[in-house]
XYZ file of C-alpha atoms in Angstrom:
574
model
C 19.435 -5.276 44.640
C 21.928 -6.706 42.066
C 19.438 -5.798 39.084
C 18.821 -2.515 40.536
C 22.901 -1.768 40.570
C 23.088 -3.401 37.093
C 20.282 -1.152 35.386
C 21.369 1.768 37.218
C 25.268 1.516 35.882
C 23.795 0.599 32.486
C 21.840 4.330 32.645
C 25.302 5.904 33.457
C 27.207 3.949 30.686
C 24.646 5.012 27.984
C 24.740 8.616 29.653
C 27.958 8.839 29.138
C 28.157 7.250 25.470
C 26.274 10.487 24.182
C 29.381 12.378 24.879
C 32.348 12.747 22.978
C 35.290 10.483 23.338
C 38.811 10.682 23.072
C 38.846 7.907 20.622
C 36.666 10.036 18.005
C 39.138 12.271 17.318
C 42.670 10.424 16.913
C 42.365 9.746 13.379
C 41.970 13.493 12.728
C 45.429 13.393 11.984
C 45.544 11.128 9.334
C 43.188 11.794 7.620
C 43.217 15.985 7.691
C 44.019 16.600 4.186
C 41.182 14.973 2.495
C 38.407 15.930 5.386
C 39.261 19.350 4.904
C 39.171 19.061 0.542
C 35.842 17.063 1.194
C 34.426 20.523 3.471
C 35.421 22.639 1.354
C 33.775 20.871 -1.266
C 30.512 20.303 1.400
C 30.339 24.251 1.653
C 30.737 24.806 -1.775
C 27.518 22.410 -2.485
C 25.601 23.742 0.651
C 25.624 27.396 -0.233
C 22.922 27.823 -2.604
C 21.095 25.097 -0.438
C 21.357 26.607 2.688
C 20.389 30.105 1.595
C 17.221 28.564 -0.255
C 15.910 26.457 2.176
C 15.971 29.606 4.636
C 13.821 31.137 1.777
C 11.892 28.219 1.017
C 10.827 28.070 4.641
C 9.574 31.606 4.779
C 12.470 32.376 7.483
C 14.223 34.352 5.249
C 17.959 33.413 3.585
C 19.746 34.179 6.753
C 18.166 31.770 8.862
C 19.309 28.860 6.855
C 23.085 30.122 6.532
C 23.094 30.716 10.396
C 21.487 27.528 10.930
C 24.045 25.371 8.125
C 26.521 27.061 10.164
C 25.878 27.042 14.256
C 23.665 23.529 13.993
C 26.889 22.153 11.517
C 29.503 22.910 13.769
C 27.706 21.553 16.828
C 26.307 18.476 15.257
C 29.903 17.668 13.803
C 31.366 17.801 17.099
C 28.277 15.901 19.710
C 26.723 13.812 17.003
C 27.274 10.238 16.649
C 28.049 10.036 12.796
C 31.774 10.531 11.812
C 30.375 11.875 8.334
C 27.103 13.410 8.964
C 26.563 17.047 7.497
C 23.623 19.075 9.610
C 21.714 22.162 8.408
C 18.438 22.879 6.509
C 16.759 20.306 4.767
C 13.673 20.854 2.480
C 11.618 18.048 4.359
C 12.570 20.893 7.217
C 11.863 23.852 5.183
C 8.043 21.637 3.563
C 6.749 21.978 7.640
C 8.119 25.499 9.047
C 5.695 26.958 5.937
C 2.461 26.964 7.981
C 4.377 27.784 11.229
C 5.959 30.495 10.040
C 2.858 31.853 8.357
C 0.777 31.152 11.964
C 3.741 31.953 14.316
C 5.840 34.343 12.525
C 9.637 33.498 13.389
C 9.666 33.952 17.231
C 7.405 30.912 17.129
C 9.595 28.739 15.017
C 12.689 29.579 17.345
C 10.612 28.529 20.207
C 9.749 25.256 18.267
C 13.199 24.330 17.169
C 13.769 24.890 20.728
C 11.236 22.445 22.514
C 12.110 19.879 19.835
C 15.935 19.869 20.672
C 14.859 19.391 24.166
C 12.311 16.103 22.654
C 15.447 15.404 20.960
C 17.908 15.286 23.924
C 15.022 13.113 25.894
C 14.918 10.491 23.193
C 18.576 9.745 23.069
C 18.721 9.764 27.031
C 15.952 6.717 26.879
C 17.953 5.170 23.904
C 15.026 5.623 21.350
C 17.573 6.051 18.696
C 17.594 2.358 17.909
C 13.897 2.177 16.766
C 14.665 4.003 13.324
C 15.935 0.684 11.685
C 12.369 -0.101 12.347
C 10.870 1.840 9.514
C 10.044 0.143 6.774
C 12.076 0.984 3.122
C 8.841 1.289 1.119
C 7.215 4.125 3.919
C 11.294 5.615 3.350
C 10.815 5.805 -0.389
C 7.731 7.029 -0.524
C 8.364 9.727 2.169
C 11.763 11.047 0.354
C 9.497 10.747 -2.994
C 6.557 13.032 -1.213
C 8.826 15.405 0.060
C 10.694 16.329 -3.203
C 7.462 16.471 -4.862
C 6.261 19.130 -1.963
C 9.939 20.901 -2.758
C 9.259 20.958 -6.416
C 5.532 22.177 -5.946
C 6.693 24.894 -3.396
C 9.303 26.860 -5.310
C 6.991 27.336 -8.017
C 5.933 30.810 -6.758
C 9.065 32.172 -6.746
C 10.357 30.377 -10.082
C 7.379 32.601 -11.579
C 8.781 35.714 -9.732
C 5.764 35.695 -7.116
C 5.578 35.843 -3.439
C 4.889 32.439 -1.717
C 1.255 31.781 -1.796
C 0.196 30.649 2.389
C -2.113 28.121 1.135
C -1.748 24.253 0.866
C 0.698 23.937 -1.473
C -1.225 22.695 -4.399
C -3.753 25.088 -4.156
C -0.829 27.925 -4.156
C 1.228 26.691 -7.052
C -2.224 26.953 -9.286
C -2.895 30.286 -8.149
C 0.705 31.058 -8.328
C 0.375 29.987 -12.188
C -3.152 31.990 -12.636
C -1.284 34.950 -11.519
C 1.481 34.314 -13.984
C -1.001 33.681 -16.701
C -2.932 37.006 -15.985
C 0.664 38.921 -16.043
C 3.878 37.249 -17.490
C 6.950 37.900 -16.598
C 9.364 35.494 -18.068
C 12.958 36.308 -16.696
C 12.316 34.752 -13.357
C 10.720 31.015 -14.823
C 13.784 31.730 -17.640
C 16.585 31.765 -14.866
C 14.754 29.120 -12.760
C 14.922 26.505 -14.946
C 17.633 27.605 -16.747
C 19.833 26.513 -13.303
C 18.189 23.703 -12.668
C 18.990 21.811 -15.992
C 22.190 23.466 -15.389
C 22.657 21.392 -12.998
C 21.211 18.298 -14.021
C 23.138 17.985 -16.791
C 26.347 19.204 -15.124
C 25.669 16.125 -12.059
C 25.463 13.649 -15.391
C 29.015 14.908 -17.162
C 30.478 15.400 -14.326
C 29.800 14.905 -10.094
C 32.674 16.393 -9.444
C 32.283 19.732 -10.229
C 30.022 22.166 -8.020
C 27.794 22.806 -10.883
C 24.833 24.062 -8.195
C 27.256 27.328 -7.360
C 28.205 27.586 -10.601
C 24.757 27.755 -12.225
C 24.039 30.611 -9.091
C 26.792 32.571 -9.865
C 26.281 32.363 -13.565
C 22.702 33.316 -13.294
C 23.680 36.171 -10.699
C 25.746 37.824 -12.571
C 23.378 37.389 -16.316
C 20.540 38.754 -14.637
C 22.648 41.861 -13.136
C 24.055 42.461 -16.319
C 21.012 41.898 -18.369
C 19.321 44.204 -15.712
C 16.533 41.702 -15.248
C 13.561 42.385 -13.438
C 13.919 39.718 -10.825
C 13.534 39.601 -7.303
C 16.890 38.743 -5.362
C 17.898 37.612 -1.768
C 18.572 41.661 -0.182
C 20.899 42.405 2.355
C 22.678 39.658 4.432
C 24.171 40.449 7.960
C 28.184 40.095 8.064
C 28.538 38.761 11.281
C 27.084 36.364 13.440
C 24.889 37.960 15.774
C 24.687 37.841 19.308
C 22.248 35.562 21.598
C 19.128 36.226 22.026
C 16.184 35.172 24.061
C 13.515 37.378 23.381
C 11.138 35.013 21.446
C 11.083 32.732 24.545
C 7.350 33.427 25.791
C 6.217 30.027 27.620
C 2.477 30.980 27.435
C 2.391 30.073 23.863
C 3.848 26.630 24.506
C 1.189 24.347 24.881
C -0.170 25.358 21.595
C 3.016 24.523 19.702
C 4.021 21.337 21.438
C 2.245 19.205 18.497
C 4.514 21.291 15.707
C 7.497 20.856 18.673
C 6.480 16.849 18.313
C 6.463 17.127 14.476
C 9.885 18.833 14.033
C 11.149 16.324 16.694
C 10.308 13.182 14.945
C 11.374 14.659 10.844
C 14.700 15.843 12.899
C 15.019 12.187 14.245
C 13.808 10.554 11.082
C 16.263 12.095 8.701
C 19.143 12.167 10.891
C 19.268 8.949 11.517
C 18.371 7.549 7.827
C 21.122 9.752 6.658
C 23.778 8.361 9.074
C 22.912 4.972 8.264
C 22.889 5.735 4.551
C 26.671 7.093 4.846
C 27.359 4.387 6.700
C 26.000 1.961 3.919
C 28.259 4.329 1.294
C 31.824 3.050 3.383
C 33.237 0.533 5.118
C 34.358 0.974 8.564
C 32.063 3.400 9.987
C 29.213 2.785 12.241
C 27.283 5.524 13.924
C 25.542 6.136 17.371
C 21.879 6.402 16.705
C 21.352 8.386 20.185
C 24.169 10.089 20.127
C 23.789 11.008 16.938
C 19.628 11.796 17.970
C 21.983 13.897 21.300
C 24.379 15.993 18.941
C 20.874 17.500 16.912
C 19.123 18.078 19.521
C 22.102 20.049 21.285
C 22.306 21.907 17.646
C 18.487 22.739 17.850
C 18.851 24.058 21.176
C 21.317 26.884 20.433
C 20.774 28.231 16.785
C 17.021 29.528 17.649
C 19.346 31.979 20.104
C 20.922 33.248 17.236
C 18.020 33.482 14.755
C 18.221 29.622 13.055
C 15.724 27.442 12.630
C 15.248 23.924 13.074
C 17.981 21.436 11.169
C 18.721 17.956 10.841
C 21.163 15.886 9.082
C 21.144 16.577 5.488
C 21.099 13.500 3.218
C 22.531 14.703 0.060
C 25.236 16.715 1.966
C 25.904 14.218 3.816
C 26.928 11.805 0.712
C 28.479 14.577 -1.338
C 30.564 14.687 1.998
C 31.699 10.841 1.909
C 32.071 10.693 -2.130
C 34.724 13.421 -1.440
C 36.468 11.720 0.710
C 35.545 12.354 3.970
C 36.644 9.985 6.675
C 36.423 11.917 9.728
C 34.291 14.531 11.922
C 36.983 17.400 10.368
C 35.268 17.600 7.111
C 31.881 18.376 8.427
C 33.384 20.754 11.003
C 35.580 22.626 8.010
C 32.130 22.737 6.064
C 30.596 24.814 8.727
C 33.783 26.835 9.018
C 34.325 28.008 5.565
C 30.422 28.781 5.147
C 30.891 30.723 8.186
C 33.829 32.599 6.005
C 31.809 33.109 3.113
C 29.187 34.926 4.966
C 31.836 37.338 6.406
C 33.325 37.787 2.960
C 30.093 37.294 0.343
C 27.371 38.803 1.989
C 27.466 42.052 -0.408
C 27.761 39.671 -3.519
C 25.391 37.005 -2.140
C 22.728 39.702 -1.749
C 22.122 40.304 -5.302
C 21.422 36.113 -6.016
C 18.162 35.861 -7.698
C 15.260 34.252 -5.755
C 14.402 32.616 -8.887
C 18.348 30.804 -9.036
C 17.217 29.444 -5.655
C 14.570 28.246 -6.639
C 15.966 26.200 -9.097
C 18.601 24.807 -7.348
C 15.725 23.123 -5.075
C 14.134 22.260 -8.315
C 16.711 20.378 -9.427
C 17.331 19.136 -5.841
C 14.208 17.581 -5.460
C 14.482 15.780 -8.674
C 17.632 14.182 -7.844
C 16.157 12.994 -4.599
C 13.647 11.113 -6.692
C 15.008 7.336 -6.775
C 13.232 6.443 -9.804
C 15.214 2.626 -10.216
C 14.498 1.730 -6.561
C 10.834 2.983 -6.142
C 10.179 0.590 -9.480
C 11.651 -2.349 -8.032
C 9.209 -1.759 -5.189
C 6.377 -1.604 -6.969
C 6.807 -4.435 -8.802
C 8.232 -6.328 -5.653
C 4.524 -7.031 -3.885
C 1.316 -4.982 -3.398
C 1.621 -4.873 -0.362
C 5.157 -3.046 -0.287
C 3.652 -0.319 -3.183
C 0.432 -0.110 -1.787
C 2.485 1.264 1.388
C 5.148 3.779 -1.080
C 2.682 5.270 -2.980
C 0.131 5.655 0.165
C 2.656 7.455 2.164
C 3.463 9.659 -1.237
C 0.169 10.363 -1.299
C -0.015 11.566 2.246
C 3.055 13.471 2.171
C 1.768 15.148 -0.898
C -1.833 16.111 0.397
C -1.533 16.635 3.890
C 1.449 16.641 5.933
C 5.041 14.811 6.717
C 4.305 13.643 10.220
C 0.992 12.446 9.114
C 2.434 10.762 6.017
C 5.009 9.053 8.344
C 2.686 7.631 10.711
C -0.033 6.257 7.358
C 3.072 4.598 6.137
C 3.932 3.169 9.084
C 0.804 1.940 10.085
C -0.082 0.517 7.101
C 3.289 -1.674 7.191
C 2.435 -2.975 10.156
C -0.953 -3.820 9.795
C 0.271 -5.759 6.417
C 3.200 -7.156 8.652
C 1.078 -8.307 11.103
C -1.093 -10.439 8.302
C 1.114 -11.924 7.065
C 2.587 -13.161 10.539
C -0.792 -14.370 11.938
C -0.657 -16.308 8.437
C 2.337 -17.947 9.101
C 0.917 -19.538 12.722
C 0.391 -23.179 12.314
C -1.309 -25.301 14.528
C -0.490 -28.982 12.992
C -1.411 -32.842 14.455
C 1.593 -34.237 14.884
C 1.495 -38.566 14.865
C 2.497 -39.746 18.266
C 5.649 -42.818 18.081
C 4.857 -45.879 18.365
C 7.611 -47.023 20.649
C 6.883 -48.409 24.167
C 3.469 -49.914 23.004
C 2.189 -52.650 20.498
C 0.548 -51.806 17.276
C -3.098 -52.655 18.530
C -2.294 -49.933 21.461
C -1.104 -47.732 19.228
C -4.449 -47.839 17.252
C -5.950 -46.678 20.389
C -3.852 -44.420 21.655
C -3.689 -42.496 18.363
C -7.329 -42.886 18.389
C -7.672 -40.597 21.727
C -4.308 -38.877 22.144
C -3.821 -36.313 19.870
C -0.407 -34.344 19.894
C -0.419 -30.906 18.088
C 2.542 -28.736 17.591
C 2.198 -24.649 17.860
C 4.808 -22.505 16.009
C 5.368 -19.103 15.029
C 4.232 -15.794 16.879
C 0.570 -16.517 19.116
C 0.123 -12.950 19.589
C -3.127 -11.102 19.407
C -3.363 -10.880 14.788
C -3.629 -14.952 15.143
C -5.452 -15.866 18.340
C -8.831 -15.949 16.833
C -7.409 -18.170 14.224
C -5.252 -20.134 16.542
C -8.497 -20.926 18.376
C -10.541 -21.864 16.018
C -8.381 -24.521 14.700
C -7.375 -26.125 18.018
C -10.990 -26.734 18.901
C -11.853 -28.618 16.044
C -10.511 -31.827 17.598
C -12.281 -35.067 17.415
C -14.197 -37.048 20.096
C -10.505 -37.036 22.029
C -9.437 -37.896 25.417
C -6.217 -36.381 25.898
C -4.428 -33.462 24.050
C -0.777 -32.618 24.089
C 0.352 -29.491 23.042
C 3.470 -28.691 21.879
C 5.104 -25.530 22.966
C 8.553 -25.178 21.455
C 8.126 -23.730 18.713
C 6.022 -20.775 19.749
C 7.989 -17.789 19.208
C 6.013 -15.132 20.842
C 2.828 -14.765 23.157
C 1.279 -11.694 24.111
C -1.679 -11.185 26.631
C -3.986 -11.971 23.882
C -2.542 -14.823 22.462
C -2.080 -16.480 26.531
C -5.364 -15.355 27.390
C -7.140 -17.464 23.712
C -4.541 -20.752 25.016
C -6.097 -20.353 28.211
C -9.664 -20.312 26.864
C -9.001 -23.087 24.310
C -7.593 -25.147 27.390
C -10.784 -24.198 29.821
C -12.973 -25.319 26.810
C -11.161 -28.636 26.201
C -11.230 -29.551 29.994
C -14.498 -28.949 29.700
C -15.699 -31.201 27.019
C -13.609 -33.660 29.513
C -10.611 -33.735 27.607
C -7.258 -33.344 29.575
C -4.593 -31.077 27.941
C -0.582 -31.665 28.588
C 1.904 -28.980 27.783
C 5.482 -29.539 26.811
C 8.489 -27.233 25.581
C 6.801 -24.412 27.030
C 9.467 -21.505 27.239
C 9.713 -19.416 30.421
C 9.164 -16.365 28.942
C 6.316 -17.345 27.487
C 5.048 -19.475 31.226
C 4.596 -15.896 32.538
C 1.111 -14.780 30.848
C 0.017 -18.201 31.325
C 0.303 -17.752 34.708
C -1.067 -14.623 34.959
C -4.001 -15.650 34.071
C -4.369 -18.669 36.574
C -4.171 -21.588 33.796
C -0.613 -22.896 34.513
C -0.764 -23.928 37.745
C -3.521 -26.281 38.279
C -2.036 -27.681 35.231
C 1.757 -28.003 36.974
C -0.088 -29.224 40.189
C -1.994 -32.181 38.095
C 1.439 -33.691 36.591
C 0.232 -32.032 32.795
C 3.212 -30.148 32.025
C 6.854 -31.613 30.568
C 9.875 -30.148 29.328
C 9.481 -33.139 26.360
C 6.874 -34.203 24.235
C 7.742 -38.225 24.524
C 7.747 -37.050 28.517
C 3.774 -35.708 28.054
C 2.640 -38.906 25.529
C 3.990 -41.157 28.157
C 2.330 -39.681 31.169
C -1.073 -39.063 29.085
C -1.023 -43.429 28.636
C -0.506 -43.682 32.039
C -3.083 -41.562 33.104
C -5.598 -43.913 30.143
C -4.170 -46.682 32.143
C -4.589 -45.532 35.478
C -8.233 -44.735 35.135
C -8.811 -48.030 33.679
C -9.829 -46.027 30.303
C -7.749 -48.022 27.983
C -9.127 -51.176 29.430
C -12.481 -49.525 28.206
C -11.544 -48.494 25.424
C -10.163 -52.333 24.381
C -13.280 -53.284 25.122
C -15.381 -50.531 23.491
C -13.355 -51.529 20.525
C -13.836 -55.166 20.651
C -17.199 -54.722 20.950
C -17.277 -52.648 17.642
C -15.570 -56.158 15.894
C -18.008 -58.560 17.489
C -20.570 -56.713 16.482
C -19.485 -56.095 12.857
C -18.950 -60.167 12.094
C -21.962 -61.378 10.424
């Protein structure tokens, strides 16, 4: 009853942790000057960003500002990051492409929709603790994959065409036949021309907002030059209201896999950006399920007002901390004053070339490239590399989630190799106190003590069982339990069959140091307590070895075996 009170008060204390306390907001006071410089600075940088990822995603530019705006503001207030900046992210932007193309925008509403309810779910089971879990090289080679995908993707519009709704590679080549066939070279001139704009601005200087610059400076060439380039059209002025007309259940069940997808890249990047600005500071910790709580709140309104799906935005997120950000204000005041520019730009942010966009992601997805970091990997072990450039690979050829779950996978089946390696099974020499040296002889003759350590789980049972069998002619083993970390069903269930086998070669086995936790499979399986009703198992090793000679003794076996060896000396004189 007292463990069903306990677990049911823990529920409500972590229910009520994904809310927001009065304790997150009292430095808002201090620290309002330089939270609201660092938004300003946020919204400055998210602009460009926001309206091409809308674009990128085949939403349209709209749907990112909404979303940067509605999925920022709530995220800023529920999530559990003091720092985190939410909106459209091109990992985002990489999987709406095929839904959009198969679902049309009703469908990727709906989606962002069932995800922010996944979303809620995991951070009511606390799920937001696994993400420390994921190995660095499947990270690295997932944030290399995707900027590759971003790079790939704006290709079609850097060559002033429409996107191609192929796989990606297969659409950038067709994109550059169709370029080939008929030239037009204002679009690829303005593309690149912003993004080493603003790769060499973010070398001379970090500070300044180069990627609005270079957008505003190609804007306004390409309108003077009267270049023929597409540009972003008419932007609404005003939020619009709610609406729930894209809500059609029936088509559910076929987007709960996409719904699953957006769910875990929502998850994933949130929480590896949180911990990232938490790495970039000193005194701030974040709230993995909260922080899984506030985006899944934020997915769960801006499909209502035409968004789409958002998460928290890693390069936002540290522009937002390197600018001084020490509090939840900034990230609010960056949704605040994009939400101004939209009521006052919308007529000037019309006429921004598609092509600008495009290289602002260009240049993006560059500078999410981590060149020093993915060497050190590589060189670090094969096994680490072998797991980056795999999940590259997959992110690059087929798709995020599935990329996610190869890199994954593959780090733990290496992991697990390497810890069945490191299970040792080792003959330990039994002390010679209590017993002359002749006994001794004897007793180290037919006692044999061996001490398990590491993880017996099922990766090393086989082995683990295969090297405890190959004992000599023996008449008592002792097993020493300590030092086993772990046991899992396999690992109990190959003891138990390595103990059935010895007992039946008529050797007696004795357990010591064995850990309660780890008594529980044993027993499950119906070894431990003939073995605990025979007087074999000891908290101590010197406790077993002492019991084991008085069990030789008891069955007049040592006598035997004093004679048996006598024998052996008698016969040997000449």
């Amino acid at each position: 009853m007292t463990t069903i009170r306990e677990t049911t008060a823990t529920k409500r204390r972590r229910f009520r942790q994904l809310f927001p306390e009065r304790s997150d907001y009292l430095h808002l006071g201090r620290h309002w000057h330089t939270d609201l410089l660092a938004g300003l600075t946020v919204a400055v940088v998210a602009l460009p960003l926001a309206l091409g990822f809308g674009i990128a995603s085949g939403l349209g530019a709209f749907a990112g500002l909404i979303t940067s705006i509605l999925a920022g503001m709530i995220a800023a207030l529920l999530g559990g990051s003091n720092l985190q900046v939410t909106g459209p992210t091109g990992t985002m932007a990489v999987v709406l492409v095929p839904l959009a193309a198969t679902h049309s925008h009703a469908g990727v509403m709906l989606v962002g929709i069932m995800a922010g309810l996944m979303l809620v779910a995991l951070a009511l089971t606390g799920a937001g603790r696994y993400a420390r879990y994921v190995p660095v090289p499947v990270v690295e080679g997932f944030t290399a994959g995707v900027a590759i995908v971003i790079a790939v993707q704006q290709l079609p519009p850097a060559l002033g065409l429409p996107a191609q709704n192929a796989h990606i590679l297969s659409g950038a080549w067709e994109s550059v036949r169709l370029f080939a066939a008929d030239p037009n070279w204002a679009p690829p001139a303005v593309a690149f021309g912003v993004a080493a704009a603003i790769l060499l601005g973010s070398r001379l200087h970090s500070q300044i907002p180069t990627p609005l610059l270079a957008v505003v400076v190609a804007t306004v060439a390409t309108w003077w030059a009267a270049a023929d380039v597409s540009v972003i059209g008419a932007l609404p002025r005003t939020i619009p209201a709610p609406e729930a007309g894209f809500l059609e259940f029936a088509e559910m069940p076929e987007l709960v896999a996409a719904a699953v997808a957006i769910c875990a890249l929502c998850a994933l990047e949130s929480l590896l950006s949180a911990t990232v600005a938490d790495n970039m500071t000193v005194d701030q910790h974040h709230n993995p399920d909260r922080e899984l709580f506030g985006q899944g709140v934020a997915n769960l309104v801006t499909p209502f007002f035409g968004g789409m799906p958002s998460s928290g935005a890693l390069a936002r997120t540290a522009v937002n901390v390197r600018s001084g950000a020490a509090g939840r204000l900034a990230s609010l005041t960056h949704a605040i004053v994009l939400a101004l520019m939209m009521l006052a730009l919308a007529p000037l942010v019309a006429h921004v070339p598609l092509a600008a966009l495009a290289g602002v992601l260009i240049a993006t997805s560059i500078r999410m490239i981590e060149v020093g970091s993915m060497l050190a990997l590589a060189r670090s072990t094969r096994a680490d590399a072998a797991v980056m450039w795999l999940t590259l690979a997959a992110t690059v050829l087929f798709n995020l989630v599935w990329a996610v779950a190869v890199g994954i996978a593959l780090a733990g089946l290496l992991a697990l190799g390497r810890i069945s390696r490191s299970v040792s099974v080792e003959e330990e020499p039994i002390e010679p106190a209590d017993h002359h040296d002749e006994e001794a002889a004897l007793l180290h003759e037919h006692i044999v003590a061996y001490r398990l350590e590491g993880p017996l789980f099922f990766a090393a049972a086989h082995r683990f069982l295969l090297q405890l069998l190959d004992v000599a002619d023996v008449r008592v083993v002792v097993l020493r339990m300590s030092r086993v970390s772990t046991m899992d069903a396999s690992g109990a269930r190959v003891l138990a069959d390595a103990i059935k086998r010895l007992e039946h070669r008529g050797i007696a086995v004795y357990l010591s140091g064995l850990e309660p936790v780890h008594a529980k499979p044993l027993a499950a399986l119906g070894i431990l307590e003939p073995i605990w009703q025979q007087g074999r198992l000891f908290e101590h090793t010197s406790e077993a070895i002492a019991a084991a000679r008085q069990r030789l003794k008891a069955d007049g076996l040592l006598e035997q075996l004093e004679a048996e060896a006598a024998a052996e000396v008698e016969a040997e004189r000449p």
